[in-house]
PDB file of C-alpha atoms in Angstrom:
ATOM      1  CA  MET L   1     -13.990 -90.162  63.665  1.00 82.00           C
ATOM      2  CA  ASN L   2     -12.634 -93.391  62.193  1.00 95.00           C
ATOM      3  CA  ARG L   3     -14.505 -94.486  59.033  1.00 98.00           C
ATOM      4  CA  ILE L   4     -15.385 -97.797  60.712  1.00 98.00           C
ATOM      5  CA  ASN L   5     -17.164 -96.004  63.569  1.00 98.00           C
ATOM      6  CA  GLN L   6     -18.985 -93.763  61.104  1.00 98.00           C
ATOM      7  CA  LYS L   7     -20.179 -96.774  59.127  1.00 98.00           C
ATOM      8  CA  LEU L   8     -21.315 -98.619  62.266  1.00 98.00           C
ATOM      9  CA  LYS L   9     -23.574 -95.687  63.152  1.00 97.00           C
ATOM     10  CA  GLU L  10     -25.513 -96.021  59.889  1.00 97.00           C
ATOM     11  CA  ASP L  11     -28.898 -97.709  59.805  1.00 96.00           C
ATOM     12  CA  GLY L  12     -29.261-101.152  58.297  1.00 96.00           C
ATOM     13  CA  LYS L  13     -27.199-104.310  58.263  1.00 98.00           C
ATOM     14  CA  LEU L  14     -23.615-104.044  57.054  1.00 98.00           C
ATOM     15  CA  LEU L  15     -22.085-106.263  54.390  1.00 98.00           C
ATOM     16  CA  SER L  16     -18.320-106.634  54.594  1.00 98.00           C
ATOM     17  CA  LEU L  17     -16.399-108.620  51.996  1.00 98.00           C
ATOM     18  CA  TYR L  18     -12.984-110.208  52.378  1.00 97.00           C
ATOM     19  CA  PHE L  19     -10.643-110.959  49.510  1.00 98.00           C
ATOM     20  CA  THR L  20      -6.996-111.927  49.258  1.00 97.00           C
ATOM     21  CA  ALA L  21      -4.762-109.152  47.937  1.00 98.00           C
ATOM     22  CA  GLY L  22      -3.045-110.200  44.712  1.00 98.00           C
ATOM     23  CA  TYR L  23      -5.691-112.766  43.764  1.00 98.00           C
ATOM     24  CA  PRO L  24      -6.811-113.840  41.206  1.00 98.00           C
ATOM     25  CA  ASN L  25      -4.068-111.672  39.638  1.00 98.00           C
ATOM     26  CA  LEU L  26      -1.397-109.549  41.280  1.00 98.00           C
ATOM     27  CA  ASP L  27      -2.811-106.260  40.009  1.00 97.00           C
ATOM     28  CA  ASP L  28      -6.511-106.974  40.755  1.00 98.00           C
ATOM     29  CA  THR L  29      -6.476-105.450  44.256  1.00 98.00           C
ATOM     30  CA  VAL L  30      -7.523-101.884  43.444  1.00 98.00           C
ATOM     31  CA  LYS L  31     -10.066-102.962  40.823  1.00 98.00           C
ATOM     32  CA  ILE L  32     -11.764-105.355  43.266  1.00 98.00           C
ATOM     33  CA  ILE L  33     -11.987-102.625  45.915  1.00 98.00           C
ATOM     34  CA  GLY L  34     -13.501-100.226  43.404  1.00 98.00           C
ATOM     35  CA  GLU L  35     -16.074-102.745  42.194  1.00 98.00           C
ATOM     36  CA  LEU L  36     -17.077-103.629  45.741  1.00 98.00           C
ATOM     37  CA  GLU L  37     -17.679-100.016  46.749  1.00 98.00           C
ATOM     38  CA  LYS L  38     -19.520 -99.263  43.490  1.00 98.00           C
ATOM     39  CA  ASN L  39     -21.904-102.143  44.147  1.00 98.00           C
ATOM     40  CA  GLY L  40     -22.834-101.133  47.679  1.00 97.00           C
ATOM     41  CA  VAL L  41     -20.539-103.095  49.974  1.00 98.00           C
ATOM     42  CA  ASP L  42     -20.150-101.323  53.329  1.00 98.00           C
ATOM     43  CA  MET L  43     -16.646-102.398  54.385  1.00 98.00           C
ATOM     44  CA  ILE L  44     -13.772-104.293  52.831  1.00 98.00           C
ATOM     45  CA  GLU L  45     -11.269-106.620  54.457  1.00 98.00           C
ATOM     46  CA  ILE L  46      -8.101-106.845  52.419  1.00 98.00           C
ATOM     47  CA  GLY L  47      -6.362-110.137  53.121  1.00 97.00           C
ATOM     48  CA  LEU L  48      -2.586-109.964  53.426  1.00 97.00           C
ATOM     49  CA  PRO L  49      -1.492-113.402  52.173  1.00 94.00           C
ATOM     50  CA  PHE L  50       0.677-115.529  54.433  1.00 86.00           C
ATOM     51  CA  SER L  51       2.399-118.868  53.839  1.00 80.00           C
ATOM     52  CA  ASP L  52       0.899-120.599  56.900  1.00 73.00           C
ATOM     53  CA  PRO L  53      -2.721-119.417  57.272  1.00 57.00           C
ATOM     54  CA  LEU L  54      -3.856-121.647  60.147  1.00 61.00           C
ATOM     55  CA  ALA L  55      -7.330-120.172  60.670  1.00 57.00           C
ATOM     56  CA  ASP L  56      -8.299-120.265  57.016  1.00 67.00           C
ATOM     57  CA  GLY L  57     -10.204-122.938  55.178  1.00 77.00           C
ATOM     58  CA  PRO L  58      -9.028-124.427  51.870  1.00 86.00           C
ATOM     59  CA  THR L  59     -10.502-121.695  49.627  1.00 88.00           C
ATOM     60  CA  ILE L  60      -8.700-118.820  51.339  1.00 90.00           C
ATOM     61  CA  GLN L  61      -5.557-120.927  51.802  1.00 89.00           C
ATOM     62  CA  GLU L  62      -5.457-121.623  48.071  1.00 92.00           C
ATOM     63  CA  SER L  63      -6.000-117.961  47.206  1.00 95.00           C
ATOM     64  CA  SER L  64      -3.245-116.978  49.627  1.00 93.00           C
ATOM     65  CA  THR L  65      -0.824-119.474  48.069  1.00 93.00           C
ATOM     66  CA  ALA L  66      -1.722-118.241  44.581  1.00 96.00           C
ATOM     67  CA  ALA L  67      -1.295-114.580  45.602  1.00 97.00           C
ATOM     68  CA  LEU L  68       2.172-115.298  47.007  1.00 96.00           C
ATOM     69  CA  LYS L  69       3.091-117.114  43.775  1.00 97.00           C
ATOM     70  CA  ASN L  70       1.823-114.056  41.892  1.00 98.00           C
ATOM     71  CA  GLY L  71       4.411-112.048  43.815  1.00 98.00           C
ATOM     72  CA  MET L  72       2.258-110.299  46.428  1.00 98.00           C
ATOM     73  CA  THR L  73       4.181-108.851  49.376  1.00 97.00           C
ATOM     74  CA  THR L  74       3.395-106.335  52.099  1.00 98.00           C
ATOM     75  CA  GLU L  75       5.432-103.707  50.261  1.00 98.00           C
ATOM     76  CA  ILE L  76       3.618-104.323  46.972  1.00 98.00           C
ATOM     77  CA  LEU L  77       0.228-104.128  48.699  1.00 98.00           C
ATOM     78  CA  PHE L  78       1.107-100.770  50.222  1.00 98.00           C
ATOM     79  CA  GLU L  79       2.292 -99.544  46.832  1.00 98.00           C
ATOM     80  CA  GLN L  80      -0.970-100.686  45.207  1.00 98.00           C
ATOM     81  CA  LEU L  81      -3.004 -98.868  47.857  1.00 98.00           C
ATOM     82  CA  LYS L  82      -1.011 -95.627  48.033  1.00 98.00           C
ATOM     83  CA  ASP L  83      -3.655 -93.611  46.144  1.00 98.00           C
ATOM     84  CA  ILE L  84      -6.724 -95.607  47.193  1.00 98.00           C
ATOM     85  CA  ARG L  85      -8.329 -92.733  49.123  1.00 98.00           C
ATOM     86  CA  LYS L  86      -8.526 -90.649  45.958  1.00 98.00           C
ATOM     87  CA  THR L  87     -11.377 -92.893  44.818  1.00 98.00           C
ATOM     88  CA  ILE L  88     -12.596 -94.989  47.781  1.00 98.00           C
ATOM     89  CA  SER L  89     -14.460 -93.690  50.824  1.00 98.00           C
ATOM     90  CA  ILE L  90     -15.718 -96.821  52.655  1.00 98.00           C
ATOM     91  CA  PRO L  91     -13.743 -98.400  55.525  1.00 98.00           C
ATOM     92  CA  LEU L  92     -10.752-100.531  54.563  1.00 98.00           C
ATOM     93  CA  ILE L  93      -9.343-103.090  56.966  1.00 98.00           C
ATOM     94  CA  ILE L  94      -6.229-105.206  56.508  1.00 98.00           C
ATOM     95  CA  MET L  95      -6.689-108.744  57.794  1.00 97.00           C
ATOM     96  CA  GLY L  96      -3.822-111.135  58.136  1.00 95.00           C
ATOM     97  CA  TYR L  97      -1.382-112.822  60.431  1.00 94.00           C
ATOM     98  CA  PHE L  98       0.955-111.033  62.783  1.00 96.00           C
ATOM     99  CA  ASN L  99       4.186-112.469  61.362  1.00 94.00           C
ATOM    100  CA  PRO L 100       4.298-110.264  58.218  1.00 96.00           C
ATOM    101  CA  VAL L 101       3.490-107.205  60.362  1.00 97.00           C
ATOM    102  CA  LEU L 102       6.305-108.096  62.743  1.00 97.00           C
ATOM    103  CA  GLN L 103       8.704-108.637  59.843  1.00 96.00           C
ATOM    104  CA  TYR L 104       7.802-105.259  58.353  1.00 97.00           C
ATOM    105  CA  GLY L 105       8.100-103.587  61.754  1.00 98.00           C
ATOM    106  CA  VAL L 106       4.955-102.971  63.762  1.00 98.00           C
ATOM    107  CA  GLU L 107       5.293 -99.194  63.987  1.00 98.00           C
ATOM    108  CA  ALA L 108       6.378 -98.882  60.351  1.00 98.00           C
ATOM    109  CA  PHE L 109       3.377-100.993  59.338  1.00 98.00           C
ATOM    110  CA  CYS L 110       0.951 -98.888  61.378  1.00 98.00           C
ATOM    111  CA  LYS L 111       2.435 -95.658  60.053  1.00 98.00           C
ATOM    112  CA  LYS L 112       2.094 -96.856  56.466  1.00 98.00           C
ATOM    113  CA  CYS L 113      -1.515 -97.871  57.098  1.00 98.00           C
ATOM    114  CA  ARG L 114      -2.336 -94.368  58.295  1.00 98.00           C
ATOM    115  CA  GLU L 115      -0.564 -92.783  55.327  1.00 98.00           C
ATOM    116  CA  ILE L 116      -2.625 -94.688  52.782  1.00 98.00           C
ATOM    117  CA  GLY L 117      -5.925 -94.525  54.683  1.00 98.00           C
ATOM    118  CA  ILE L 118      -6.367 -97.947  56.242  1.00 98.00           C
ATOM    119  CA  ASP L 119      -8.899 -97.785  59.092  1.00 98.00           C
ATOM    120  CA  GLY L 120      -8.193-100.918  61.076  1.00 98.00           C
ATOM    121  CA  LEU L 121      -6.471-104.271  61.402  1.00 98.00           C
ATOM    122  CA  ILE L 122      -7.661-107.801  62.136  1.00 97.00           C
ATOM    123  CA  LEU L 123      -4.799-110.032  63.289  1.00 96.00           C
ATOM    124  CA  PRO L 124      -6.344-113.257  64.632  1.00 93.00           C
ATOM    125  CA  ASP L 125      -3.074-114.671  65.980  1.00 93.00           C
ATOM    126  CA  LEU L 126      -2.061-111.548  67.936  1.00 96.00           C
ATOM    127  CA  PRO L 127      -3.001-112.479  71.526  1.00 95.00           C
ATOM    128  CA  PHE L 128      -5.293-110.028  73.278  1.00 95.00           C
ATOM    129  CA  ASP L 129      -2.984-109.638  76.282  1.00 96.00           C
ATOM    130  CA  VAL L 130       0.129-109.130  74.136  1.00 97.00           C
ATOM    131  CA  TYR L 131      -1.700-106.481  72.112  1.00 97.00           C
ATOM    132  CA  GLN L 132      -2.697-104.607  75.260  1.00 96.00           C
ATOM    133  CA  GLU L 133       0.776-104.767  76.799  1.00 97.00           C
ATOM    134  CA  GLU L 134       2.936-104.089  73.749  1.00 97.00           C
ATOM    135  CA  TYR L 135       1.032-102.655  70.792  1.00 98.00           C
ATOM    136  CA  GLU L 136      -2.164-100.863  71.848  1.00 97.00           C
ATOM    137  CA  SER L 137      -0.451 -97.490  72.174  1.00 97.00           C
ATOM    138  CA  LEU L 138       1.042 -97.828  68.683  1.00 97.00           C
ATOM    139  CA  PHE L 139      -2.288 -98.675  67.081  1.00 98.00           C
ATOM    140  CA  LYS L 140      -3.906 -95.700  68.789  1.00 97.00           C
ATOM    141  CA  LYS L 141      -1.041 -93.399  67.829  1.00 98.00           C
ATOM    142  CA  TYR L 142      -1.760 -94.106  64.165  1.00 98.00           C
ATOM    143  CA  GLY L 143      -5.550 -94.123  64.449  1.00 97.00           C
ATOM    144  CA  LEU L 144      -6.016 -97.819  63.704  1.00 98.00           C
ATOM    145  CA  LEU L 145      -8.834 -99.835  65.237  1.00 98.00           C
ATOM    146  CA  ASN L 146      -7.801-103.347  66.218  1.00 97.00           C
ATOM    147  CA  THR L 147     -10.628-105.854  65.917  1.00 98.00           C
ATOM    148  CA  PHE L 148     -10.697-108.894  68.187  1.00 97.00           C
ATOM    149  CA  LEU L 149     -12.331-112.235  67.468  1.00 96.00           C
ATOM    150  CA  ILE L 150     -14.664-114.178  69.726  1.00 97.00           C
ATOM    151  CA  THR L 151     -15.952-117.732  69.214  1.00 95.00           C
ATOM    152  CA  PRO L 152     -18.684-119.881  70.769  1.00 95.00           C
ATOM    153  CA  GLN L 153     -16.013-121.114  73.196  1.00 95.00           C
ATOM    154  CA  THR L 154     -15.052-117.638  74.441  1.00 96.00           C
ATOM    155  CA  SER L 155     -16.213-117.109  78.025  1.00 97.00           C
ATOM    156  CA  ASP L 156     -18.552-114.262  78.942  1.00 97.00           C
ATOM    157  CA  GLU L 157     -15.820-112.806  81.141  1.00 97.00           C
ATOM    158  CA  ARG L 158     -13.350-112.749  78.263  1.00 97.00           C
ATOM    159  CA  ILE L 159     -15.948-111.289  75.903  1.00 98.00           C
ATOM    160  CA  HIS L 160     -16.555-108.416  78.313  1.00 98.00           C
ATOM    161  CA  GLN L 161     -12.782-107.813  78.550  1.00 97.00           C
ATOM    162  CA  ILE L 162     -12.579-107.677  74.752  1.00 98.00           C
ATOM    163  CA  ASP L 163     -15.623-105.434  74.593  1.00 98.00           C
ATOM    164  CA  ASN L 164     -14.095-102.980  77.078  1.00 97.00           C
ATOM    165  CA  ALA L 165     -10.852-102.858  75.067  1.00 96.00           C
ATOM    166  CA  SER L 166     -12.561-102.439  71.678  1.00 97.00           C
ATOM    167  CA  GLU L 167     -13.476 -99.207  69.955  1.00 95.00           C
ATOM    168  CA  GLY L 168     -15.098-100.431  66.740  1.00 97.00           C
ATOM    169  CA  PHE L 169     -16.777-103.798  66.298  1.00 98.00           C
ATOM    170  CA  ILE L 170     -16.248-107.305  67.595  1.00 98.00           C
ATOM    171  CA  TYR L 171     -15.602-110.018  65.013  1.00 98.00           C
ATOM    172  CA  MET L 172     -17.965-112.784  65.996  1.00 97.00           C
ATOM    173  CA  VAL L 173     -16.712-116.090  64.599  1.00 94.00           C
ATOM    174  CA  SER L 174     -19.809-118.176  63.923  1.00 91.00           C
ATOM    175  CA  SER L 175     -18.263-121.523  64.852  1.00 78.00           C
ATOM    176  CA  ALA L 176     -15.078-123.039  66.210  1.00 59.00           C
ATOM    177  CA  SER L 177     -13.681-124.007  62.816  1.00 54.00           C
ATOM    178  CA  THR L 178     -11.667-122.656  59.935  1.00 48.00           C
ATOM    179  CA  THR L 179     -13.197-120.282  57.408  1.00 50.00           C
ATOM    180  CA  GLY L 180     -15.457-121.651  54.714  1.00 48.00           C
ATOM    181  CA  ALA L 181     -18.900-121.351  53.189  1.00 48.00           C
ATOM    182  CA  LYS L 182     -21.780-123.205  54.839  1.00 51.00           C
ATOM    183  CA  GLN L 183     -25.362-123.790  53.731  1.00 59.00           C
ATOM    184  CA  GLY L 184     -27.006-122.601  56.929  1.00 69.00           C
ATOM    185  CA  PHE L 185     -26.624-122.149  60.666  1.00 83.00           C
ATOM    186  CA  GLY L 186     -27.905-124.813  63.033  1.00 85.00           C
ATOM    187  CA  THR L 187     -29.365-124.610  66.518  1.00 88.00           C
ATOM    188  CA  GLU L 188     -25.926-124.398  68.145  1.00 89.00           C
ATOM    189  CA  GLN L 189     -24.996-121.290  66.145  1.00 89.00           C
ATOM    190  CA  GLN L 190     -28.403-119.704  66.681  1.00 90.00           C
ATOM    191  CA  ASN L 191     -28.070-120.197  70.441  1.00 92.00           C
ATOM    192  CA  TYR L 192     -24.624-118.622  70.293  1.00 94.00           C
ATOM    193  CA  PHE L 193     -25.973-115.585  68.416  1.00 94.00           C
ATOM    194  CA  GLU L 194     -28.688-115.190  71.053  1.00 95.00           C
ATOM    195  CA  ARG L 195     -26.188-115.573  73.896  1.00 96.00           C
ATOM    196  CA  ILE L 196     -23.996-112.777  72.565  1.00 97.00           C
ATOM    197  CA  ALA L 197     -27.000-110.516  71.959  1.00 95.00           C
ATOM    198  CA  SER L 198     -28.065-111.034  75.581  1.00 97.00           C
ATOM    199  CA  LEU L 199     -24.732-109.681  76.840  1.00 97.00           C
ATOM    200  CA  HIS L 200     -25.649-106.192  75.581  1.00 97.00           C
ATOM    201  CA  LEU L 201     -22.088-105.328  74.566  1.00 98.00           C
ATOM    202  CA  LYS L 202     -21.152-101.708  73.915  1.00 98.00           C
ATOM    203  CA  ASN L 203     -19.538-102.590  70.583  1.00 98.00           C
ATOM    204  CA  PRO L 204     -21.634-103.933  67.689  1.00 98.00           C
ATOM    205  CA  GLN L 205     -20.855-107.415  66.428  1.00 98.00           C
ATOM    206  CA  ILE L 206     -20.154-108.494  62.877  1.00 98.00           C
ATOM    207  CA  VAL L 207     -20.395-112.213  62.154  1.00 97.00           C
ATOM    208  CA  GLY L 208     -17.807-114.039  60.072  1.00 95.00           C
ATOM    209  CA  PHE L 209     -17.088-117.621  58.940  1.00 91.00           C
ATOM    210  CA  GLY L 210     -19.760-119.651  57.182  1.00 89.00           C
ATOM    211  CA  ILE L 211     -21.721-116.900  55.421  1.00 94.00           C
ATOM    212  CA  SER L 212     -22.153-117.627  51.731  1.00 93.00           C
ATOM    213  CA  ASN L 213     -25.546-116.486  50.467  1.00 94.00           C
ATOM    214  CA  SER L 214     -28.550-114.301  51.224  1.00 95.00           C
ATOM    215  CA  GLU L 215     -29.995-116.900  53.624  1.00 94.00           C
ATOM    216  CA  THR L 216     -26.906-117.173  55.832  1.00 94.00           C
ATOM    217  CA  PHE L 217     -26.394-113.397  55.646  1.00 96.00           C
ATOM    218  CA  ALA L 218     -29.932-112.869  56.946  1.00 95.00           C
ATOM    219  CA  GLN L 219     -29.454-115.450  59.710  1.00 93.00           C
ATOM    220  CA  ALA L 220     -26.134-113.953  60.795  1.00 94.00           C
ATOM    221  CA  THR L 221     -27.431-110.389  60.889  1.00 96.00           C
ATOM    222  CA  GLU L 222     -30.718-111.093  62.667  1.00 95.00           C
ATOM    223  CA  LYS L 223     -29.102-110.148  65.983  1.00 95.00           C
ATOM    224  CA  ALA L 224     -25.765-108.706  64.813  1.00 97.00           C
ATOM    225  CA  LYS L 225     -24.922-105.464  63.017  1.00 98.00           C
ATOM    226  CA  GLY L 226     -23.442-107.099  59.967  1.00 98.00           C
ATOM    227  CA  ALA L 227     -21.699-110.057  58.392  1.00 98.00           C
ATOM    228  CA  ILE L 228     -18.454-110.798  56.581  1.00 97.00           C
ATOM    229  CA  ILE L 229     -18.205-113.017  53.523  1.00 97.00           C
ATOM    230  CA  GLY L 230     -14.837-114.380  52.413  1.00 95.00           C
ATOM    231  CA  SER L 231     -14.622-117.903  51.015  1.00 94.00           C
ATOM    232  CA  ALA L 232     -17.815-117.687  48.951  1.00 95.00           C
ATOM    233  CA  PHE L 233     -16.668-114.415  47.400  1.00 97.00           C
ATOM    234  CA  ILE L 234     -13.231-115.810  46.569  1.00 97.00           C
ATOM    235  CA  LYS L 235     -14.852-118.866  44.958  1.00 97.00           C
ATOM    236  CA  HIS L 236     -16.973-116.498  42.895  1.00 97.00           C
ATOM    237  CA  LEU L 237     -13.880-114.573  41.789  1.00 97.00           C
ATOM    238  CA  THR L 238     -12.140-117.832  40.894  1.00 97.00           C
ATOM    239  CA  GLN L 239     -15.033-119.074  38.794  1.00 97.00           C
ATOM    240  CA  ASN L 240     -16.337-115.823  37.294  1.00 97.00           C
ATOM    241  CA  GLY L 241     -13.583-113.214  37.464  1.00 96.00           C
ATOM    242  CA  VAL L 242     -13.411-109.664  38.757  1.00 97.00           C
ATOM    243  CA  ASP L 243     -15.928-108.307  36.253  1.00 97.00           C
ATOM    244  CA  SER L 244     -18.707-110.376  37.867  1.00 97.00           C
ATOM    245  CA  ILE L 245     -18.555-108.765  41.329  1.00 98.00           C
ATOM    246  CA  ALA L 246     -21.889-106.948  40.877  1.00 98.00           C
ATOM    247  CA  ASP L 247     -23.670-110.290  40.423  1.00 97.00           C
ATOM    248  CA  PHE L 248     -22.252-111.641  43.673  1.00 98.00           C
ATOM    249  CA  VAL L 249     -23.196-108.611  45.760  1.00 98.00           C
ATOM    250  CA  LYS L 250     -26.733-108.608  44.309  1.00 97.00           C
ATOM    251  CA  SER L 251     -27.108-112.284  45.244  1.00 97.00           C
ATOM    252  CA  ILE L 252     -26.401-111.460  48.885  1.00 97.00           C
ATOM    253  CA  ARG L 253     -28.473-108.293  49.120  1.00 87.00           C
ATOM    254  CA  CYS L 254     -31.539-109.715  47.357  1.00 73.00           C
TER     255      CYS L 254
END
């Protein structure tokens, strides 16, 4: 069974953290992963930096630009991760844009992911229909779960289509905006969370975008299985460095 599925079966609410590979420094990737697992994070999304990150807010955009300036590439990321399963057991997901995957070669990319122990991919700009028609068989061949995003604007019909095609979790975008930390969720978001819960989907949902502290984590996971934090964690890394990861995780789990 895929590590993601195993983790989703566990009791409790899941905390997933996103960071940009190669940031703050090119060689921080493996250390960050190790610190996150050691401090009780359930899943990790490794951001593959891209020069035109349309869905990302300013914090992740800036980290992506810095990582590219540091020299991060797809090939370097794979080289950094080649021995990661000797020390890390929690699910690892690569999140990024489809262009670098296409440039690398989709099958070659998927094969490399399996070799190093990546469990799944999140590619927000890969259209659902294109994935089903052209790439689903490849992802399954290499044991990779593809995670789809839904937003408050996604119709119930489309959500059910995505649910039927999914085999892990559904990435539930909290609002129709770019990524970024928020202070709390309003009535509109709360209604959205309740709407999705009422659909009784077969796949659990993990909420992303706008989660930055213990309060928003609790709000996001009241009806969902877990939550993803990205921008707030990257800000913490920027201000406090890699050695302060334990403090950040404790602030969320308190």
